[in-house]
XYZ file of C-alpha atoms in Angstrom:
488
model
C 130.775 87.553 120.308
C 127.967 89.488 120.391
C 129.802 92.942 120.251
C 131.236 91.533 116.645
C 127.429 90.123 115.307
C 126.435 93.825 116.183
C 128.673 95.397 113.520
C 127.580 93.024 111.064
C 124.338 95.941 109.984
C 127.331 98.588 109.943
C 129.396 96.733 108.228
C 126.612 96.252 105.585
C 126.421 100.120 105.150
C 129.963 100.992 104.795
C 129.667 98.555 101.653
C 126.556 99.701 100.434
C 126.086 103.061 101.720
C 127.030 104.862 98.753
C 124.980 102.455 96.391
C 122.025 104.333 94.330
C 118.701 102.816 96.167
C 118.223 100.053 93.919
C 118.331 97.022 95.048
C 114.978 95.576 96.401
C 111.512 97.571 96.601
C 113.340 100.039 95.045
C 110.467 101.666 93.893
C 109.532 102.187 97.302
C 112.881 103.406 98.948
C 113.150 106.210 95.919
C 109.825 106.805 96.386
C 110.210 108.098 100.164
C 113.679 109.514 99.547
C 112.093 111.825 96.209
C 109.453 113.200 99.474
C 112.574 113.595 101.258
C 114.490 115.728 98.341
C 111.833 117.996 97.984
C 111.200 118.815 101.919
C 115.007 119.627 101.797
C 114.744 121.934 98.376
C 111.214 123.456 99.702
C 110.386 122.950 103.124
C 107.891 120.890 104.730
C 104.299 121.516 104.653
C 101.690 118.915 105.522
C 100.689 118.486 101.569
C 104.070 117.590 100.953
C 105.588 117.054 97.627
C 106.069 113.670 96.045
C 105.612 114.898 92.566
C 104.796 111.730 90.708
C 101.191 111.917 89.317
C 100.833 115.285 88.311
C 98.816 118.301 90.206
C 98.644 118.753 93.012
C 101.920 116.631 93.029
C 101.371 115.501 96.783
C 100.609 111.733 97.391
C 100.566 111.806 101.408
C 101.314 108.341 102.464
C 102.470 108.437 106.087
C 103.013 111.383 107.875
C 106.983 112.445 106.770
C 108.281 112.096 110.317
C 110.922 109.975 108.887
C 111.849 111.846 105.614
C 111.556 115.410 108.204
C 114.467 113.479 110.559
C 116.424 112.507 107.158
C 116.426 115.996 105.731
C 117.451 117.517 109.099
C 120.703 114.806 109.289
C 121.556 115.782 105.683
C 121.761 119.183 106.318
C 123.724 118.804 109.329
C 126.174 116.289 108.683
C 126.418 117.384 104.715
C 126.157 113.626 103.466
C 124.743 112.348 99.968
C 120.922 112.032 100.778
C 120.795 108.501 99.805
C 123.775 107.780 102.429
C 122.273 109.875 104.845
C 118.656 107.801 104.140
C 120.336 104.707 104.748
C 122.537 105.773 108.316
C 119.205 107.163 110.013
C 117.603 103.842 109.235
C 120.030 102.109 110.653
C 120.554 104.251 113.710
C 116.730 103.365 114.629
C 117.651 99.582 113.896
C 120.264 99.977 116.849
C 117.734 101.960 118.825
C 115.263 99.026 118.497
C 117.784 97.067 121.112
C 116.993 99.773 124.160
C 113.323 98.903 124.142
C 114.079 95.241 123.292
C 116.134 94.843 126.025
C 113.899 96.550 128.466
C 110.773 94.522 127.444
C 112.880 91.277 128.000
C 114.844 92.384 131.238
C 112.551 91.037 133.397
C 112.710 87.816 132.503
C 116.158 87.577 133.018
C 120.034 87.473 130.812
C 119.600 85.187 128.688
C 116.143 86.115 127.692
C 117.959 89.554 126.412
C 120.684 87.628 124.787
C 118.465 85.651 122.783
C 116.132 88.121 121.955
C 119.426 90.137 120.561
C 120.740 87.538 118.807
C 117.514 86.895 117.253
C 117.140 90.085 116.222
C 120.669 91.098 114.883
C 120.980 88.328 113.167
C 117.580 87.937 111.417
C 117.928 87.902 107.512
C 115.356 90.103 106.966
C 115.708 92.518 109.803
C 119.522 92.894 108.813
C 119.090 93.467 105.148
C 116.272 96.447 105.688
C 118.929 97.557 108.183
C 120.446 100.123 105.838
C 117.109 100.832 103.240
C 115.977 103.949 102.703
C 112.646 103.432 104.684
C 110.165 104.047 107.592
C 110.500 100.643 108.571
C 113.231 100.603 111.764
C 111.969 103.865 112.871
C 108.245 102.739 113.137
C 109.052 99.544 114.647
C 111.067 101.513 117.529
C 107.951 103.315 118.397
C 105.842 100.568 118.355
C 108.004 98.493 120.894
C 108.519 101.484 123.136
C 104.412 101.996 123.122
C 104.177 98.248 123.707
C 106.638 98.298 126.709
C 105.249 101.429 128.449
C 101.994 100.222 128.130
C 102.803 97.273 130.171
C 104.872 99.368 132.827
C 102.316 102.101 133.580
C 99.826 99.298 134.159
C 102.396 97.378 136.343
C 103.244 100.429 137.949
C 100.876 103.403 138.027
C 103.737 105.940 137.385
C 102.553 109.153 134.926
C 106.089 109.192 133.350
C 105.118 105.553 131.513
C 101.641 106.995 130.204
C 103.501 110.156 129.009
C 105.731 107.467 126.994
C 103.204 105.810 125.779
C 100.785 108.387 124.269
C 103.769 110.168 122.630
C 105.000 106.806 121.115
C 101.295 105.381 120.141
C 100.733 108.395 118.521
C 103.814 108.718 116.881
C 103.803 104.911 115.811
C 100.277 105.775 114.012
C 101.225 108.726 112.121
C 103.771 106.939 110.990
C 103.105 103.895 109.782
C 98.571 103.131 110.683
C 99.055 99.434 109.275
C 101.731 98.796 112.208
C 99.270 100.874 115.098
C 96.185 99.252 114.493
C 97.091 95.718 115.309
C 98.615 97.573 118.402
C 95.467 98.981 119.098
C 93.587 95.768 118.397
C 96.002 93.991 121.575
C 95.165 96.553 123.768
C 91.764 96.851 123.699
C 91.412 93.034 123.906
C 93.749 92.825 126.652
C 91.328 95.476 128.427
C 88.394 93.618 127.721
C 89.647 90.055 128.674
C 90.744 91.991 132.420
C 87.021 93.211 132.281
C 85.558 89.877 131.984
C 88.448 87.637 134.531
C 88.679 90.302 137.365
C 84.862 91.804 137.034
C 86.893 94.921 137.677
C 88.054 98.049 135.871
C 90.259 100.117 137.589
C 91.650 103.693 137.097
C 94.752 103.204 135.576
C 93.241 100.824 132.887
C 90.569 103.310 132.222
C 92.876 105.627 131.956
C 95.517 103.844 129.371
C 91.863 102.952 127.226
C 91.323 106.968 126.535
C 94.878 107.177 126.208
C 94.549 104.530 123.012
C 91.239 106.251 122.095
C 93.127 109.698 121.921
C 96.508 108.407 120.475
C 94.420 107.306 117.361
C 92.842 109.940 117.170
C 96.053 111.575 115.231
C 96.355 108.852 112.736
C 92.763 109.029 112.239
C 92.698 112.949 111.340
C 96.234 112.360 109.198
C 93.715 108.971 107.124
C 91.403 111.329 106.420
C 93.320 114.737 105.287
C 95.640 112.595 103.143
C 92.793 111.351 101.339
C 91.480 115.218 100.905
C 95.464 115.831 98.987
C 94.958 112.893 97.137
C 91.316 113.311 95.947
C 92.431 117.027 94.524
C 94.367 115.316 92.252
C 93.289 112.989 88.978
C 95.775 109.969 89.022
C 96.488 110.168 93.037
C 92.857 109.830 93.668
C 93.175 106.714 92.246
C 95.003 105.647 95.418
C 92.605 107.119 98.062
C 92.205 104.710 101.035
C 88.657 103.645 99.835
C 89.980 103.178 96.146
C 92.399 101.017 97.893
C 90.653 99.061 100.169
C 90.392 95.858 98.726
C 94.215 95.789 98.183
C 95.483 96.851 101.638
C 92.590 94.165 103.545
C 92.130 92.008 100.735
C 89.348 89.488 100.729
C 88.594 85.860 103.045
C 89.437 83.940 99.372
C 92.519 85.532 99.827
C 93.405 84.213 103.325
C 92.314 80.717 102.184
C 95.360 79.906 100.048
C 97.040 77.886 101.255
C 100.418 79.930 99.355
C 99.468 82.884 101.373
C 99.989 80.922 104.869
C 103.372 79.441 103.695
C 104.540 82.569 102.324
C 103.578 85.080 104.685
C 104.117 83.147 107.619
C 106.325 80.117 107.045
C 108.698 81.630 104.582
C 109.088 85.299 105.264
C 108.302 85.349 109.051
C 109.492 82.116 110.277
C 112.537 81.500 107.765
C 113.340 84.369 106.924
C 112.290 86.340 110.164
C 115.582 84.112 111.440
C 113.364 82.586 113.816
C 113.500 79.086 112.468
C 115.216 77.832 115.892
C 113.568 79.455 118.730
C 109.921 78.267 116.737
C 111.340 74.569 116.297
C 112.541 74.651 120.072
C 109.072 75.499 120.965
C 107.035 73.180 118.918
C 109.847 69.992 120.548
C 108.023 71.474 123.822
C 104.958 71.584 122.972
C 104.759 67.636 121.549
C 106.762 67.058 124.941
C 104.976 69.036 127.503
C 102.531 71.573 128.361
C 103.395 74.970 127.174
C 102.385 78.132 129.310
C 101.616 81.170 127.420
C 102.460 84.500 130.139
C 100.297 87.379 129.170
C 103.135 89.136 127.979
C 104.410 86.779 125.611
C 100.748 86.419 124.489
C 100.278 89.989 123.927
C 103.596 90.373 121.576
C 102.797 87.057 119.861
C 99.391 88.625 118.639
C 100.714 91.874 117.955
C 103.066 89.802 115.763
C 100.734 87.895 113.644
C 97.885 90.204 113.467
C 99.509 92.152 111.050
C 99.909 89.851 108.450
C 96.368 88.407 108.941
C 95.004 92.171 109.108
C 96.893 93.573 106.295
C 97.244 90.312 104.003
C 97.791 91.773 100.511
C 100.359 94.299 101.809
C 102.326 91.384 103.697
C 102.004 88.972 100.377
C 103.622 91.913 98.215
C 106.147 93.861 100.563
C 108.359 91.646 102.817
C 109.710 94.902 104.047
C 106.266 94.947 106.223
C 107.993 92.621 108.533
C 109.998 94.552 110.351
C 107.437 94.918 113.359
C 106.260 91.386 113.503
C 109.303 90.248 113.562
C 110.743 92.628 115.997
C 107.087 91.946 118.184
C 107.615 88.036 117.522
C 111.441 87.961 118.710
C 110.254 89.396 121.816
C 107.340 86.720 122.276
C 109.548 83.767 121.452
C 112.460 84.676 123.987
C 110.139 85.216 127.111
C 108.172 81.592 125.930
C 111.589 79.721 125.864
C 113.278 81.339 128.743
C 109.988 80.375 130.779
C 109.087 77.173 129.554
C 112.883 75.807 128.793
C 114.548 77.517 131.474
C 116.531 73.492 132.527
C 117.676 73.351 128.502
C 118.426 77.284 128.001
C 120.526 76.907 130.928
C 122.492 73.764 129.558
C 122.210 73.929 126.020
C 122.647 78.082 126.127
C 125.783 78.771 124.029
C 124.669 75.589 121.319
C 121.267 77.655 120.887
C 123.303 80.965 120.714
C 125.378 79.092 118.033
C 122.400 77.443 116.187
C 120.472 80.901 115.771
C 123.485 82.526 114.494
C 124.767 79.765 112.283
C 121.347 79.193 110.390
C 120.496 82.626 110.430
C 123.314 83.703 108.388
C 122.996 80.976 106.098
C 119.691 81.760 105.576
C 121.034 85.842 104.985
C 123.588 84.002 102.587
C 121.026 81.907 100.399
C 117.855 83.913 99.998
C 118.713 87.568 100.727
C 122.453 88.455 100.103
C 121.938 88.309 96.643
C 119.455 91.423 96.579
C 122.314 93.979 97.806
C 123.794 93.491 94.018
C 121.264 92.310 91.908
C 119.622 94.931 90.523
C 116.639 94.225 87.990
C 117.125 96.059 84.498
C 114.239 98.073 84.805
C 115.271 99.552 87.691
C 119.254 100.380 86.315
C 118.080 101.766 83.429
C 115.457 104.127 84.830
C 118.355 105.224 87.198
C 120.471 105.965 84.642
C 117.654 107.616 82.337
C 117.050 109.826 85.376
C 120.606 111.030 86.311
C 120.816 111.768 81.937
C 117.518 113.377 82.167
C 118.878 115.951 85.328
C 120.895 118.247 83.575
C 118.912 118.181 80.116
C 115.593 119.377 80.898
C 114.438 122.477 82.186
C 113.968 122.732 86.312
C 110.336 123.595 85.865
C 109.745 121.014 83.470
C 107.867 118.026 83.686
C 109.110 114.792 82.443
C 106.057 112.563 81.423
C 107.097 108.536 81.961
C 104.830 105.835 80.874
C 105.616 102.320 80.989
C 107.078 102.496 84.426
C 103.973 102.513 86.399
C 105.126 105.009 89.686
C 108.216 104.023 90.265
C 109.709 106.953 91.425
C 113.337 106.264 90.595
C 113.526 108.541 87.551
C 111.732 111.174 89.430
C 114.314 111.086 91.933
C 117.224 110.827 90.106
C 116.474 113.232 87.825
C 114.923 115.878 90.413
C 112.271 116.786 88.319
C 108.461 116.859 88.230
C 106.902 114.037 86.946
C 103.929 112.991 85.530
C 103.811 109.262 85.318
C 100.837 107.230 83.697
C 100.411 104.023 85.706
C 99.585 101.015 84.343
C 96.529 100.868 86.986
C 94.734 103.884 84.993
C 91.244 103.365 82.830
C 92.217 102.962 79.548
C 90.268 105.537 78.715
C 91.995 108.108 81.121
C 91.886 111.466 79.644
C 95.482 111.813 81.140
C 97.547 109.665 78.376
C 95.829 111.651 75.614
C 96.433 115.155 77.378
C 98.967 114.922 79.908
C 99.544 118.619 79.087
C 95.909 119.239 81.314
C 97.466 117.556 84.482
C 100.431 119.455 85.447
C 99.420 122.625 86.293
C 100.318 125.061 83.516
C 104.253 123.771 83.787
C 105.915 122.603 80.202
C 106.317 118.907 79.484
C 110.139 118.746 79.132
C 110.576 114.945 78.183
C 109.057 112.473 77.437
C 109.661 108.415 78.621
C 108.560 105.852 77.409
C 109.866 101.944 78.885
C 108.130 98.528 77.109
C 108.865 96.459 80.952
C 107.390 94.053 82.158
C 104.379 96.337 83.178
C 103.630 97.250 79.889
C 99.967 97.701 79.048
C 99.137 95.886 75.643
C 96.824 98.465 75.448
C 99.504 101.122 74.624
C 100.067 100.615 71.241
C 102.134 102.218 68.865
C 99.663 104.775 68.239
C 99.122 105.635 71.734
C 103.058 106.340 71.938
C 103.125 108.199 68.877
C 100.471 110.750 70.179
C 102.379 110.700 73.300
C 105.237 111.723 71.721
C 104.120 114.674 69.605
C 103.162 116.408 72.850
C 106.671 118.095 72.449
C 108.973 119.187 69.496
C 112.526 117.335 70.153
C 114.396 114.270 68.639
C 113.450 110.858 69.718
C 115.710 108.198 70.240
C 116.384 105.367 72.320
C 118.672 105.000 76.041
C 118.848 102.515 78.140
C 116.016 100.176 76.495
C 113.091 103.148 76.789
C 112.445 105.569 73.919
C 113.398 109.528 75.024
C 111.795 112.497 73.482
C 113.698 115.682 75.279
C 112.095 119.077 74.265
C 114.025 122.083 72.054
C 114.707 124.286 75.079
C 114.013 128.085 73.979
């Protein structure tokens, strides 16, 4: 049984492999395969290319680790990017089971078999299975840190710390909102050792400079990203201090009550697929005294303090998930294996049954749907972009308002961009002279979308001056008005 619910994610690709990157967050998934294109048409470099928001047309996010491993499967197995974007994410969704099952060995078979089950069959897990994102590949790197962390304390051996400051570091450069909460769990488990054993030995002040030096990476990456973007007029917009409010968020925030059902009822419980293992537990805990291992404590809060960390970005982007749920599965199978061990043991194959049952019904009801319905905005800009590809100019820029920074048409087109967010001043200098902010290159079209993150603001007049940027006819595709330029 278990060998057929594993070929459920692969199944999942062979349908939608070949689909354009469309269906939800697309904005995000074309967004990190457009980085992806242009590291495979110009090479890497460390300011690399996501040419969205004009000069210097780099945007560094995360460090391209991902994207680098993408371009380099492309090339060598001489698949369709967005196919080959999809097949490495869902290689490192398979390579999440080695450290799962590793991290629950210990605690015996059918710890791992419900911690596999949990996780192949979670709705959410199994429809980011094939995206076009960091999200499996950080999540693997963050569960091997977590699990040699635990081993070179257990067992002293160098081999575990080697593991664990190349994956720690690697985690952070990869994804910082998915190593800090990491961080967070092992200083505090440091600390609580401190105070209960009035004792500090080698190997844990060893693993604490590890951490210290693992950030260290992330910290440097932070800090020249912000440097790119801060070159630039729009991407300086999106600096780390221009963003702080809406990657922390405020305490008003974390007092709705819709951000506690949300965040953690609805996306991590229900649709985490961990609806039965959490109901199991709460039977035990009105029942009996529940006892809470370190281990399973230490996942359990690496689990939630992500969402409570990172609030805004876990309200928005249910692809954030990926982690806690990974980091919760592995909590909730060494609680119930150690608590229930008399009704695991009975009831085994009915809980087996349960998870998978409701789990896919829950894949069925809420998240299916998403693999084939696409919103309009986002068909129509991929359809503007693949029209745009062969009509402008290679060095051209295509200006795109109306859009905010989606990237799809960017991508699909394979052309510069300079798109004017709906986030700008109204005032920005940029939608009056767009011509300023790409770098001497030609504006080769022009875009312009009324969706539904339209700025009232842009009025007619603001689109006519927009449009007599370039000579060309105007006329109207997909729902969005299209000026293309006379090419000389």
């Amino acid at each position: 049984m278990l060998g057929i619910i594993f070929l459920v994610p692969l199944a999942l690709l062979i349908i939608y492999g070949e689909q354009p990157l469309l269906e939800r967050h697309a904005y995000r998934q074309t967004q990190t395969a457009l980085t992806t294109f242009w590291i495979i048409q110009e090479g890497l470099r460390l300011d690399y290319l996501t040419p969205v928001l004009g000069f210097p047309w780099s945007v560094p996010l995360e460090f391209p680790m991902y994207q680098v491993i993408v371009a380099l499967f492309v090339n060598i197995f001489s698949v369709s990017l967005d196919l080959g974007g999809r097949m490495v994410g869902l290689i490192f969704y398979y390579l999440i089971l080695i450290p799962l099952y590793l991290i629950l060995k210990p605690f015996g078979k059918k710890a791992i078999f419900i911690g596999m089950v949990m996780y192949i069959t979670s709705p959410l897990e199994l429809f980011y299975s094939k995206a076009f994102l960091i999200e499996s590949t950080v999540t693997f790197l963050a569960l091997i840190s977590l699990y040699s962390y635990l081993k070179y304390l257990d067992s002293n051996l160098k081999k575990y710390l080697i593991i664990f400051l190349i994956s720690t570091t690697l985690a952070g450069l990869q994804k910082i909102t998915t190593l800090l909460p990491l961080l967070l769990v092992y200083f505090s488990d440091n600390i609580y050792f401190i105070f209960k054993y009035k004792n500090f030995p080698r190997n844990r002040i060893v693993v604490v400079l590890g951490i210290a030096l693992s950030f260290l990476p992330s910290i440097f990456w932070s800090l020249y990203s912000d440097i790119i973007k801060n070159t630039g007029y729009l991407s300086s917009y999106i600096s780390s201090t221009q963003m702080r409010e809406w990657i922390f968020g405020t305490i008003q925030f974390r007092l709705d009550i819709l951000y506690w059902a949300k965040v953690f009822i609805f996306r991590l419980i229900l649709l985490g697929g961990l609806i039965v293992p959490v109901s199991l537990i709460v039977y035990r805990y009105f029942k009996a005294k529940i006892v809470f291992n370190r281990i399973s404590f230490l996942f359990l809060i690496t689990s939630l303090l992500g969402p409570l960390i990172f609030a805004p970005l876990y309200f928005v982007h249910d692809y954030y998930y990926n982690s806690s749920i990974a980091f919760m599965i592995c909590a909730l199978a060494i609680i119930l294996c150690t608590n229930e061990a008399e009704l695991i043991n009975k009831k085994f194959f009915s809980i087996i049954s349960a998870i998978l049952f409701i789990n896919y019904i829950i894949y069925g009801l809420f998240l299916n749907n998403f693999n084939n319905k696409i919103a309009d905005i986002d068909k129509n800009s991929h359809e503007i972009g693949l029209y745009l590809k062969d009509k402008v100019k290679k060095a051209d820029v295509i200006v795109i308002l109306g859009l905010d920074w989606n990237s799809t048409i960017p991508y699909y087109s394979q052309h510069y961009s300079l798109m004017l967010p709906d986030w700008i001043p109204l005032e920005n200098p940029v939608v009056s002279n767009p011509e300023k902010y790409i770098d001497g290159r030609n504006i080769g079209a022009i875009v312009v979308c009324r969706s539904g993150l339209w700025r009232e603001n842009f009025t007619d007049q603001t689109v006519s001056d927009l449009m007599s940027k370039i000579n060309g006819n105007l006329f109207e595709y997909k729902s969005c008005f299209i000026k293309i330029g006379n090419k000389e």
